[in-house]
Amino acid sequence: MRILILVLVFSSSLWAQGPYDITRNQSYTQFTALKKAGNHKEAFNVGFKLIDRYYTNTDLYFDVGISRAALPQESLIGVELIQTAYDMEPIYDRLAQSAIAYAFFAKDLLRAKQLFWEYSYFPHPPEDFKRSVTYLEGALDYYKKSFTASQAQQAQTMFDVYKTEASQNMLVFWEKFNPIYSASSKDIIQKGPEHYLKVLEPVKQEMNAGNFPVSYYNVALETLAILTFWNNWQQAHVLIPELKQQFLNPQTAPMMKFKLYDILSKINEVNRNYEENITLAVIMRNELPQFTYSNSTLMLALNNQLFSLVQLERYKEAFTLAKSGQNFIDKVTNPDVKMNAYYNVSRALAYGGDREKGLQYAEAGVNYMKQNGYTEHPQFGKTLPSNLQTLKFYMDKSSAIETNINSTDIIELYNYGLQLGMKKEYAEAVPFYEKAFKLQKPKVVSAKGTQRTAQLDLFTKIGGNLIACLFESNQKEKIFAVMEELKANGLLATQNQMPPLSLSEIQSVLEADEALIYYVDVMRGNINEGVYMAAVITKNDIKYRYISTNGALMRVYVERNAEIGAIEEVMARRELRQPEYTVYRNQDEAGFNQYKKGEFVLLAELYRNFLNPNEGGEVREEYTDAAYRDYIANSFYTDLFSRIEPWFKDKKRIYIAADAVLHFLPFESFKNAEGRYLVEDYEIGYIPAGSTLVALRKRPKTNYEKNVLAFGDAKYQKRANSGRQLKSAADIKRLELDVEASLQKNEPLDYAFATFSSEAMNYLEGAKAEVLAINELVPKTDLRLDTQMTENEFKKMSREGALHHYRSIHLSSHAVTHPFVFNLSGIAFSVYSYPKDGEDGMLTVKEMAQLDIKTDFMFLSACQTGLGKLVPGDGVQGLNQAMLMAGANSTLTTLWSVNDYGTSIYTKSLYYKIFQENKDYLTASTEVKREFINGVYNKYADLSSPQYWAPFIYTGK
């Protein structure tokens, strides 16, 4: 008796019943005939080939397994197939009984014990239960003959326990599981997934307590997800966290994990959660070879990864992946997976650089579809011919697809704009981008978590292309509104849904001697990087121009190509991937080429290395050439600054709203043609968006009771947790998902921190001296040292509102930034071997943003606190942005480690100017930097190098 039947409601039910109906397959007919005739060897050979095509058909796995188990040699393969069938559909009477019997056959009593326990929850009516007992008793008696006495006793005991516990366990099923098990498709659709997640909650509690089978719970969750997705996909996103949790559950059986992955990837795809889909695909591709019998399952995961990479326009990665997987298509027999493979591989190859090969695969996909009678396929019957036409157009071999401005499909509108833009019909492209931009905005505002990142990604791509087309078609009056939408939606959409402001509203808060400079990456829709649209906003004016960085900076890239390669090697090794960058032997080879994706990042990192040759405490001799450091500084000035400087040369203060990798660069360290640092001519601050500046300047002023709250003198113990082993990209992805799940449950992350740092952090002598110096210098200062310098204390003060009382909060400690597990980024308080009162000692970015801080100035005196993850629309979602979100009016953070002496000089001088001379924060910081440059602090060492003053970055009002 089959208890649970899953019905997928596709766009064409007739299609599902036709070509994909296994009973109409000639090979399946042959398989059943051979099996019936007792020719198990040939039956297995024929049936096993069908598994690739029907890779989740439990009856097929079971029947093929029966045939294989009947063969004298390697019969255990048959047992594995039968167990796999059970894992995919455990609430299936025949499969459960057979799985137990064949566990006896294999003498796998541990597996038999687990199966007996799970089967005890199976909801048998009394007569069916008697028949089940009779069957299992017969199986036990039969296999006992081959057992040792000890094995026979173990088997009998587990059978007796099953009979004893079944009646009570079945009640648990009926009382707690039956409400969702018995729900009809109509009920699930009408009541929605949130209702049934609540229904499942008591079951989940029983499962977590070890009182209900994980396998049964997973079947219910998968059923709920499938029925929700295929009937009302807009609601399915609420199931993502629970699906991910069970995907990561180590007790989830491998093939059930694959089934959860399959539906989860579909839900992620329609919600544009491409980064998450890449994470899941990497894990799945890593694990599948250990248990799958199907090439199609491997190709399915590869398809998902390729599709997501192309959608994110990470063409270089997609191209490499497609090259490694292109020959795998021939091994795939599932029509859907095969046609999808042709689609994804063709796009990855074409957009990644091999247009001819990409076109060949697109044509092969259409031919396969026609030759096998799939032209009426509800998805690929249209998608494959459309893809072929698009790639032909991409190669200038066909006319553009007919455009339709009345479309409400955002991707369709975006693609129309791309096609017109490639033909340089910029004015014609604008309406399509404008409509897509308008339709995408509500999706960004309403999305949360990883979904919001995915929606922002598309939003920024549309916006970047729209800005470029507006500029090229001389519609410059529209550009600022788009820029501000892109800038403001990162921070302000998170904080109180504040709308972006108009140009006049932003100009109203600017002083006559101030300028606001926007940089927007307009290459998001391309395979290159390093091209920006710059806007210079003053009190009464705004001007725009393109900024291309392939001039003076390309010379640096060519001249230091070896160092660029070494940096990429380090990055690739850290991220467990293969290094990729363009090798140029001379300037002629580079010509006027643009940087490929990831290469301008390498150039920025090269400059950062020259600015800080003492990274990690060791002097890297290859970066100690001060003259070449200044040469790079001038090259950044030339390409990024010189062409727009005439528009604000008379201004005193400059605020920079950077984009992409520019967030990692201290603009004040750039050198002009006269050899002067920019900070010598301008006070330079940073701001996420003009709307942010307005919001911060309009916050009501606070009369603070005290001046400074300073935390320092943290003690760092080695964590008792040994962490995880990271041997592949899949291991990193697994850890990333585990960290996300732990954050949702407010669990300590000591296992994750221990993964990246097995030893205790070094005690910072300078940190204690720093806060003690502040205490002596500034009256009304409170200190938190040693045992009070804890995450618990800081959060306690936040909960009690105590952080409202201080004008400045100063945190002096280690900081950690993680480029690929960003949720681990944070600042260290005292770290103990074991989490203390539920806290791991690291205040992460997410935790920071949830604090209640109303301080005027936040100084994070720690290495690399200005770094963070590049998130579309959010810029660098680093620690300073988190503090602004928490309520701070301004922050000072550092882009790299500074030695204790330099930091001490900077800190004391800064606080003296703020609290003794009553200077505003940006002016005070600028004056200190100029004093560093002019040698004011060179009494014991030369501190004039930008290494000592450039990393301090001011963000805020």
PDB file of C-alpha atoms in Angstrom, residues 555-803:
ATOM      1  CA  ARG A 555      50.334  50.417 -17.435  1.00  0.00           C
ATOM      2  CA  VAL A 556      50.666  49.426 -13.785  1.00  0.00           C
ATOM      3  CA  TYR A 557      48.802  46.176 -14.470  1.00  0.00           C
ATOM      4  CA  VAL A 558      51.232  45.346 -17.291  1.00  0.00           C
ATOM      5  CA  GLU A 559      54.405  46.467 -15.506  1.00  0.00           C
ATOM      6  CA  ARG A 560      53.532  44.532 -12.350  1.00  0.00           C
ATOM      7  CA  ASN A 561      51.927  41.561 -14.073  1.00  0.00           C
ATOM      8  CA  ALA A 562      54.041  39.088 -12.111  1.00  0.00           C
ATOM      9  CA  GLU A 563      52.915  40.554  -8.776  1.00  0.00           C
ATOM     10  CA  ILE A 564      49.306  40.605 -10.053  1.00  0.00           C
ATOM     11  CA  GLY A 565      49.655  36.897 -10.803  1.00  0.00           C
ATOM     12  CA  ALA A 566      51.064  36.196  -7.340  1.00  0.00           C
ATOM     13  CA  ILE A 567      48.149  38.035  -5.707  1.00  0.00           C
ATOM     14  CA  GLU A 568      45.666  36.025  -7.770  1.00  0.00           C
ATOM     15  CA  GLU A 569      47.439  32.795  -6.778  1.00  0.00           C
ATOM     16  CA  VAL A 570      46.995  33.682  -3.101  1.00  0.00           C
ATOM     17  CA  MET A 571      43.340  34.651  -3.555  1.00  0.00           C
ATOM     18  CA  ALA A 572      42.564  31.505  -5.546  1.00  0.00           C
ATOM     19  CA  ARG A 573      44.280  29.275  -3.002  1.00  0.00           C
ATOM     20  CA  ARG A 574      42.380  30.893  -0.161  1.00  0.00           C
ATOM     21  CA  GLU A 575      39.086  30.436  -2.019  1.00  0.00           C
ATOM     22  CA  LEU A 576      39.973  26.877  -3.152  1.00  0.00           C
ATOM     23  CA  ARG A 577      39.696  27.661  -6.872  1.00  0.00           C
ATOM     24  CA  GLN A 578      41.964  27.867  -9.898  1.00  0.00           C
ATOM     25  CA  PRO A 579      43.709  31.231 -10.505  1.00  0.00           C
ATOM     26  CA  GLU A 580      42.701  33.219 -13.592  1.00  0.00           C
ATOM     27  CA  TYR A 581      44.012  36.539 -14.861  1.00  0.00           C
ATOM     28  CA  THR A 582      45.274  38.038 -18.110  1.00  0.00           C
ATOM     29  CA  VAL A 583      49.017  37.797 -18.717  1.00  0.00           C
ATOM     30  CA  TYR A 584      50.432  40.771 -20.631  1.00  0.00           C
ATOM     31  CA  ARG A 585      54.074  40.769 -21.703  1.00  0.00           C
ATOM     32  CA  ASN A 586      54.083  44.400 -22.800  1.00  0.00           C
ATOM     33  CA  GLN A 587      51.912  47.456 -23.234  1.00  0.00           C
ATOM     34  CA  ASP A 588      51.182  46.705 -26.888  1.00  0.00           C
ATOM     35  CA  GLU A 589      49.509  43.440 -25.920  1.00  0.00           C
ATOM     36  CA  ALA A 590      47.272  45.264 -23.447  1.00  0.00           C
ATOM     37  CA  GLY A 591      46.383  48.020 -25.897  1.00  0.00           C
ATOM     38  CA  PHE A 592      43.003  49.502 -24.973  1.00  0.00           C
ATOM     39  CA  ASN A 593      41.651  46.289 -23.448  1.00  0.00           C
ATOM     40  CA  GLN A 594      39.317  46.427 -20.480  1.00  0.00           C
ATOM     41  CA  TYR A 595      39.929  44.441 -17.315  1.00  0.00           C
ATOM     42  CA  LYS A 596      38.112  41.130 -17.204  1.00  0.00           C
ATOM     43  CA  LYS A 597      35.971  40.333 -14.189  1.00  0.00           C
ATOM     44  CA  GLY A 598      38.149  40.158 -11.084  1.00  0.00           C
ATOM     45  CA  GLU A 599      41.207  41.871 -12.580  1.00  0.00           C
ATOM     46  CA  PHE A 600      40.584  45.417 -11.405  1.00  0.00           C
ATOM     47  CA  VAL A 601      40.176  43.912  -7.939  1.00  0.00           C
ATOM     48  CA  LEU A 602      43.712  42.507  -8.294  1.00  0.00           C
ATOM     49  CA  LEU A 603      45.012  45.935  -9.264  1.00  0.00           C
ATOM     50  CA  ALA A 604      43.384  47.494  -6.206  1.00  0.00           C
ATOM     51  CA  GLU A 605      44.925  44.790  -4.015  1.00  0.00           C
ATOM     52  CA  LEU A 606      48.341  45.475  -5.575  1.00  0.00           C
ATOM     53  CA  TYR A 607      48.073  49.104  -4.482  1.00  0.00           C
ATOM     54  CA  ARG A 608      46.941  48.104  -1.006  1.00  0.00           C
ATOM     55  CA  ASN A 609      50.008  45.864  -0.730  1.00  0.00           C
ATOM     56  CA  PHE A 610      52.282  48.782  -1.615  1.00  0.00           C
ATOM     57  CA  LEU A 611      50.484  50.948   0.926  1.00  0.00           C
ATOM     58  CA  ASN A 612      50.938  48.285   3.598  1.00  0.00           C
ATOM     59  CA  PRO A 613      54.033  46.153   2.903  1.00  0.00           C
ATOM     60  CA  ASN A 614      54.031  44.912   6.528  1.00  0.00           C
ATOM     61  CA  GLU A 615      50.835  42.846   6.234  1.00  0.00           C
ATOM     62  CA  GLY A 616      50.847  39.981   8.733  1.00  0.00           C
ATOM     63  CA  GLY A 617      53.779  41.465  10.634  1.00  0.00           C
ATOM     64  CA  GLU A 618      56.370  40.519   8.002  1.00  0.00           C
ATOM     65  CA  VAL A 619      57.965  42.952   5.582  1.00  0.00           C
ATOM     66  CA  ARG A 620      57.254  41.938   1.979  1.00  0.00           C
ATOM     67  CA  GLU A 621      60.248  43.343   0.139  1.00  0.00           C
ATOM     68  CA  GLU A 622      58.551  43.345  -3.280  1.00  0.00           C
ATOM     69  CA  TYR A 623      56.177  46.054  -2.017  1.00  0.00           C
ATOM     70  CA  THR A 624      58.658  48.377  -0.308  1.00  0.00           C
ATOM     71  CA  ASP A 625      59.483  50.541  -3.352  1.00  0.00           C
ATOM     72  CA  ALA A 626      58.122  53.902  -2.160  1.00  0.00           C
ATOM     73  CA  ALA A 627      58.712  55.550  -5.539  1.00  0.00           C
ATOM     74  CA  TYR A 628      56.590  52.953  -7.330  1.00  0.00           C
ATOM     75  CA  ARG A 629      53.953  53.219  -4.600  1.00  0.00           C
ATOM     76  CA  ASP A 630      53.709  56.909  -5.399  1.00  0.00           C
ATOM     77  CA  TYR A 631      53.587  56.057  -9.110  1.00  0.00           C
ATOM     78  CA  ILE A 632      50.533  53.844  -8.526  1.00  0.00           C
ATOM     79  CA  ALA A 633      48.991  56.547  -6.327  1.00  0.00           C
ATOM     80  CA  ASN A 634      49.363  59.002  -9.196  1.00  0.00           C
ATOM     81  CA  SER A 635      47.918  56.461 -11.650  1.00  0.00           C
ATOM     82  CA  PHE A 636      44.783  56.090  -9.517  1.00  0.00           C
ATOM     83  CA  TYR A 637      44.558  59.867  -9.325  1.00  0.00           C
ATOM     84  CA  THR A 638      44.938  60.173 -13.101  1.00  0.00           C
ATOM     85  CA  ASP A 639      42.278  57.623 -14.017  1.00  0.00           C
ATOM     86  CA  LEU A 640      39.758  58.130 -11.216  1.00  0.00           C
ATOM     87  CA  PHE A 641      40.113  61.747 -10.132  1.00  0.00           C
ATOM     88  CA  SER A 642      41.968  64.085 -12.465  1.00  0.00           C
ATOM     89  CA  ARG A 643      39.236  64.409 -15.102  1.00  0.00           C
ATOM     90  CA  ILE A 644      36.557  65.449 -12.597  1.00  0.00           C
ATOM     91  CA  GLU A 645      38.703  67.520 -10.232  1.00  0.00           C
ATOM     92  CA  PRO A 646      38.175  70.810 -12.132  1.00  0.00           C
ATOM     93  CA  TRP A 647      34.488  70.617 -11.119  1.00  0.00           C
ATOM     94  CA  PHE A 648      35.267  70.832  -7.375  1.00  0.00           C
ATOM     95  CA  LYS A 649      38.819  72.184  -7.147  1.00  0.00           C
ATOM     96  CA  ASP A 650      37.626  75.174  -5.116  1.00  0.00           C
ATOM     97  CA  LYS A 651      35.926  72.995  -2.500  1.00  0.00           C
ATOM     98  CA  LYS A 652      37.298  72.213   0.973  1.00  0.00           C
ATOM     99  CA  ARG A 653      35.451  68.984   1.806  1.00  0.00           C
ATOM    100  CA  ILE A 654      34.734  65.991  -0.452  1.00  0.00           C
ATOM    101  CA  TYR A 655      32.366  63.124   0.325  1.00  0.00           C
ATOM    102  CA  ILE A 656      32.808  60.013  -1.801  1.00  0.00           C
ATOM    103  CA  ALA A 657      30.027  57.521  -2.442  1.00  0.00           C
ATOM    104  CA  ALA A 658      32.139  54.728  -3.889  1.00  0.00           C
ATOM    105  CA  ASP A 659      31.078  51.567  -5.692  1.00  0.00           C
ATOM    106  CA  ALA A 660      32.409  48.035  -6.065  1.00  0.00           C
ATOM    107  CA  VAL A 661      36.142  47.623  -5.340  1.00  0.00           C
ATOM    108  CA  LEU A 662      36.652  51.390  -4.933  1.00  0.00           C
ATOM    109  CA  HIS A 663      35.379  50.930  -1.371  1.00  0.00           C
ATOM    110  CA  PHE A 664      38.684  49.240  -0.538  1.00  0.00           C
ATOM    111  CA  LEU A 665      40.843  52.206  -1.576  1.00  0.00           C
ATOM    112  CA  PRO A 666      41.791  55.272   0.509  1.00  0.00           C
ATOM    113  CA  PHE A 667      41.271  58.110  -1.975  1.00  0.00           C
ATOM    114  CA  GLU A 668      43.184  60.518   0.269  1.00  0.00           C
ATOM    115  CA  SER A 669      46.375  58.577  -0.520  1.00  0.00           C
ATOM    116  CA  PHE A 670      46.167  59.320  -4.280  1.00  0.00           C
ATOM    117  CA  LYS A 671      48.833  61.734  -5.502  1.00  0.00           C
ATOM    118  CA  ASN A 672      48.238  64.514  -8.018  1.00  0.00           C
ATOM    119  CA  ALA A 673      50.613  65.695 -10.742  1.00  0.00           C
ATOM    120  CA  GLU A 674      52.380  68.007  -8.264  1.00  0.00           C
ATOM    121  CA  GLY A 675      53.103  65.077  -5.949  1.00  0.00           C
ATOM    122  CA  ARG A 676      50.611  66.161  -3.282  1.00  0.00           C
ATOM    123  CA  TYR A 677      48.339  63.682  -1.529  1.00  0.00           C
ATOM    124  CA  LEU A 678      44.659  64.489  -2.028  1.00  0.00           C
ATOM    125  CA  VAL A 679      44.208  64.746   1.742  1.00  0.00           C
ATOM    126  CA  GLU A 680      46.574  67.721   1.652  1.00  0.00           C
ATOM    127  CA  ASP A 681      44.082  69.600  -0.524  1.00  0.00           C
ATOM    128  CA  TYR A 682      40.728  68.213   0.632  1.00  0.00           C
ATOM    129  CA  GLU A 683      39.003  66.848   3.699  1.00  0.00           C
ATOM    130  CA  ILE A 684      37.851  63.461   2.379  1.00  0.00           C
ATOM    131  CA  GLY A 685      35.004  61.504   3.938  1.00  0.00           C
ATOM    132  CA  TYR A 686      32.873  58.617   2.705  1.00  0.00           C
ATOM    133  CA  ILE A 687      29.119  58.102   2.618  1.00  0.00           C
ATOM    134  CA  PRO A 688      26.924  55.266   1.287  1.00  0.00           C
ATOM    135  CA  ALA A 689      24.533  57.669  -0.469  1.00  0.00           C
ATOM    136  CA  GLY A 690      23.384  61.270  -0.535  1.00  0.00           C
ATOM    137  CA  SER A 691      20.157  60.211   1.142  1.00  0.00           C
ATOM    138  CA  THR A 692      22.246  58.777   3.972  1.00  0.00           C
ATOM    139  CA  LEU A 693      24.049  62.098   4.399  1.00  0.00           C
ATOM    140  CA  VAL A 694      20.726  63.937   4.604  1.00  0.00           C
ATOM    141  CA  ALA A 695      19.310  61.442   7.093  1.00  0.00           C
ATOM    142  CA  LEU A 696      22.387  61.646   9.329  1.00  0.00           C
ATOM    143  CA  ARG A 697      22.517  65.437   9.253  1.00  0.00           C
ATOM    144  CA  LYS A 698      18.824  65.686  10.090  1.00  0.00           C
ATOM    145  CA  ARG A 699      18.981  63.337  13.068  1.00  0.00           C
ATOM    146  CA  PRO A 700      18.121  65.301  16.219  1.00  0.00           C
ATOM    147  CA  LYS A 701      21.123  66.407  18.227  1.00  0.00           C
ATOM    148  CA  THR A 702      21.712  64.637  21.520  1.00  0.00           C
ATOM    149  CA  ASN A 703      23.095  66.075  24.732  1.00  0.00           C
ATOM    150  CA  TYR A 704      25.300  63.223  25.896  1.00  0.00           C
ATOM    151  CA  GLU A 705      25.878  62.597  29.587  1.00  0.00           C
ATOM    152  CA  LYS A 706      29.369  61.253  28.977  1.00  0.00           C
ATOM    153  CA  ASN A 707      32.104  61.588  26.392  1.00  0.00           C
ATOM    154  CA  VAL A 708      33.670  58.201  25.638  1.00  0.00           C
ATOM    155  CA  LEU A 709      32.977  54.545  26.306  1.00  0.00           C
ATOM    156  CA  ALA A 710      36.200  52.652  25.565  1.00  0.00           C
ATOM    157  CA  PHE A 711      36.551  48.873  25.337  1.00  0.00           C
ATOM    158  CA  GLY A 712      40.033  47.318  25.317  1.00  0.00           C
ATOM    159  CA  ASP A 713      42.423  44.883  26.987  1.00  0.00           C
ATOM    160  CA  ALA A 714      40.597  41.793  25.672  1.00  0.00           C
ATOM    161  CA  LYS A 715      42.027  38.386  26.533  1.00  0.00           C
ATOM    162  CA  TYR A 716      42.072  35.737  23.816  1.00  0.00           C
ATOM    163  CA  GLN A 717      42.074  32.035  24.621  1.00  0.00           C
ATOM    164  CA  LYS A 718      42.424  29.188  22.151  1.00  0.00           C
ATOM    165  CA  ARG A 719      39.025  27.800  21.218  1.00  0.00           C
ATOM    166  CA  ALA A 720      38.306  24.286  22.409  1.00  0.00           C
ATOM    167  CA  ASN A 721      36.365  23.553  19.237  1.00  0.00           C
ATOM    168  CA  SER A 722      38.710  22.149  16.585  1.00  0.00           C
ATOM    169  CA  GLY A 723      36.742  23.615  13.696  1.00  0.00           C
ATOM    170  CA  ARG A 724      36.112  22.072  10.284  1.00  0.00           C
ATOM    171  CA  GLN A 725      38.386  20.703   7.587  1.00  0.00           C
ATOM    172  CA  LEU A 726      38.305  22.802   4.416  1.00  0.00           C
ATOM    173  CA  LYS A 727      39.544  20.771   1.471  1.00  0.00           C
ATOM    174  CA  SER A 728      37.309  21.999  -1.338  1.00  0.00           C
ATOM    175  CA  ALA A 729      35.016  24.822  -2.373  1.00  0.00           C
ATOM    176  CA  ALA A 730      32.110  22.592  -1.329  1.00  0.00           C
ATOM    177  CA  ASP A 731      33.457  22.546   2.246  1.00  0.00           C
ATOM    178  CA  ILE A 732      33.424  26.335   2.302  1.00  0.00           C
ATOM    179  CA  LYS A 733      29.866  26.382   0.967  1.00  0.00           C
ATOM    180  CA  ARG A 734      28.729  23.907   3.618  1.00  0.00           C
ATOM    181  CA  LEU A 735      30.320  26.039   6.318  1.00  0.00           C
ATOM    182  CA  GLU A 736      28.690  29.159   4.897  1.00  0.00           C
ATOM    183  CA  LEU A 737      25.243  27.557   5.119  1.00  0.00           C
ATOM    184  CA  ASP A 738      25.937  26.236   8.622  1.00  0.00           C
ATOM    185  CA  VAL A 739      26.948  29.721   9.775  1.00  0.00           C
ATOM    186  CA  GLU A 740      23.778  31.211   8.328  1.00  0.00           C
ATOM    187  CA  ALA A 741      21.680  28.580  10.110  1.00  0.00           C
ATOM    188  CA  SER A 742      23.513  29.193  13.407  1.00  0.00           C
ATOM    189  CA  LEU A 743      22.900  32.932  13.148  1.00  0.00           C
ATOM    190  CA  GLN A 744      19.188  32.342  12.630  1.00  0.00           C
ATOM    191  CA  LYS A 745      19.128  30.263  15.822  1.00  0.00           C
ATOM    192  CA  ASN A 746      21.392  32.680  17.740  1.00  0.00           C
ATOM    193  CA  GLU A 747      23.904  29.892  18.261  1.00  0.00           C
ATOM    194  CA  PRO A 748      27.633  30.500  18.932  1.00  0.00           C
ATOM    195  CA  LEU A 749      29.929  30.366  15.899  1.00  0.00           C
ATOM    196  CA  ASP A 750      33.034  29.128  17.698  1.00  0.00           C
ATOM    197  CA  TYR A 751      33.276  26.124  15.342  1.00  0.00           C
ATOM    198  CA  ALA A 752      33.455  28.461  12.364  1.00  0.00           C
ATOM    199  CA  PHE A 753      35.974  30.875  13.858  1.00  0.00           C
ATOM    200  CA  ALA A 754      38.139  27.918  14.911  1.00  0.00           C
ATOM    201  CA  THR A 755      38.063  26.684  11.309  1.00  0.00           C
ATOM    202  CA  PHE A 756      39.954  29.749  10.119  1.00  0.00           C
ATOM    203  CA  SER A 757      42.089  30.335  13.196  1.00  0.00           C
ATOM    204  CA  SER A 758      43.204  27.314  15.191  1.00  0.00           C
ATOM    205  CA  GLU A 759      45.380  29.321  17.593  1.00  0.00           C
ATOM    206  CA  ALA A 760      44.509  32.054  20.070  1.00  0.00           C
ATOM    207  CA  MET A 761      44.740  35.636  18.827  1.00  0.00           C
ATOM    208  CA  ASN A 762      47.725  37.633  20.073  1.00  0.00           C
ATOM    209  CA  TYR A 763      47.190  39.832  23.094  1.00  0.00           C
ATOM    210  CA  LEU A 764      47.268  43.514  22.047  1.00  0.00           C
ATOM    211  CA  GLU A 765      49.445  45.503  24.433  1.00  0.00           C
ATOM    212  CA  GLY A 766      48.681  48.645  22.483  1.00  0.00           C
ATOM    213  CA  ALA A 767      44.918  48.250  22.853  1.00  0.00           C
ATOM    214  CA  LYS A 768      45.035  48.611  26.623  1.00  0.00           C
ATOM    215  CA  ALA A 769      47.462  51.526  26.418  1.00  0.00           C
ATOM    216  CA  GLU A 770      45.214  53.147  23.819  1.00  0.00           C
ATOM    217  CA  VAL A 771      42.066  53.177  25.942  1.00  0.00           C
ATOM    218  CA  LEU A 772      43.982  54.180  29.068  1.00  0.00           C
ATOM    219  CA  ALA A 773      45.383  57.152  27.140  1.00  0.00           C
ATOM    220  CA  ILE A 774      41.850  58.150  26.077  1.00  0.00           C
ATOM    221  CA  ASN A 775      40.764  57.940  29.719  1.00  0.00           C
ATOM    222  CA  GLU A 776      43.534  60.328  30.747  1.00  0.00           C
ATOM    223  CA  LEU A 777      42.921  62.696  27.854  1.00  0.00           C
ATOM    224  CA  VAL A 778      39.110  62.911  27.786  1.00  0.00           C
ATOM    225  CA  PRO A 779      37.022  63.590  30.895  1.00  0.00           C
ATOM    226  CA  LYS A 780      33.821  61.634  31.495  1.00  0.00           C
ATOM    227  CA  THR A 781      35.259  58.460  29.954  1.00  0.00           C
ATOM    228  CA  ASP A 782      34.225  54.990  31.051  1.00  0.00           C
ATOM    229  CA  LEU A 783      36.444  51.957  30.490  1.00  0.00           C
ATOM    230  CA  ARG A 784      35.670  48.288  30.005  1.00  0.00           C
ATOM    231  CA  LEU A 785      38.861  46.279  30.457  1.00  0.00           C
ATOM    232  CA  ASP A 786      39.834  42.622  30.836  1.00  0.00           C
ATOM    233  CA  THR A 787      36.829  40.637  32.142  1.00  0.00           C
ATOM    234  CA  GLN A 788      34.477  43.508  31.303  1.00  0.00           C
ATOM    235  CA  MET A 789      35.704  43.684  27.707  1.00  0.00           C
ATOM    236  CA  THR A 790      33.158  41.080  26.598  1.00  0.00           C
ATOM    237  CA  GLU A 791      30.531  40.664  23.916  1.00  0.00           C
ATOM    238  CA  ASN A 792      28.013  39.985  26.687  1.00  0.00           C
ATOM    239  CA  GLU A 793      28.750  43.333  28.351  1.00  0.00           C
ATOM    240  CA  PHE A 794      28.457  45.298  25.109  1.00  0.00           C
ATOM    241  CA  LYS A 795      25.150  43.634  24.181  1.00  0.00           C
ATOM    242  CA  LYS A 796      23.850  44.101  27.727  1.00  0.00           C
ATOM    243  CA  MET A 797      24.570  47.838  27.549  1.00  0.00           C
ATOM    244  CA  SER A 798      22.785  47.941  24.188  1.00  0.00           C
ATOM    245  CA  ARG A 799      19.684  46.192  25.581  1.00  0.00           C
ATOM    246  CA  GLU A 800      19.566  48.559  28.552  1.00  0.00           C
ATOM    247  CA  GLY A 801      19.939  51.684  26.403  1.00  0.00           C
ATOM    248  CA  ALA A 802      23.250  52.534  28.055  1.00  0.00           C
ATOM    249  CA  LEU A 803      24.966  53.081  24.700  1.00  0.00           C
TER     250      LEU A 803
END
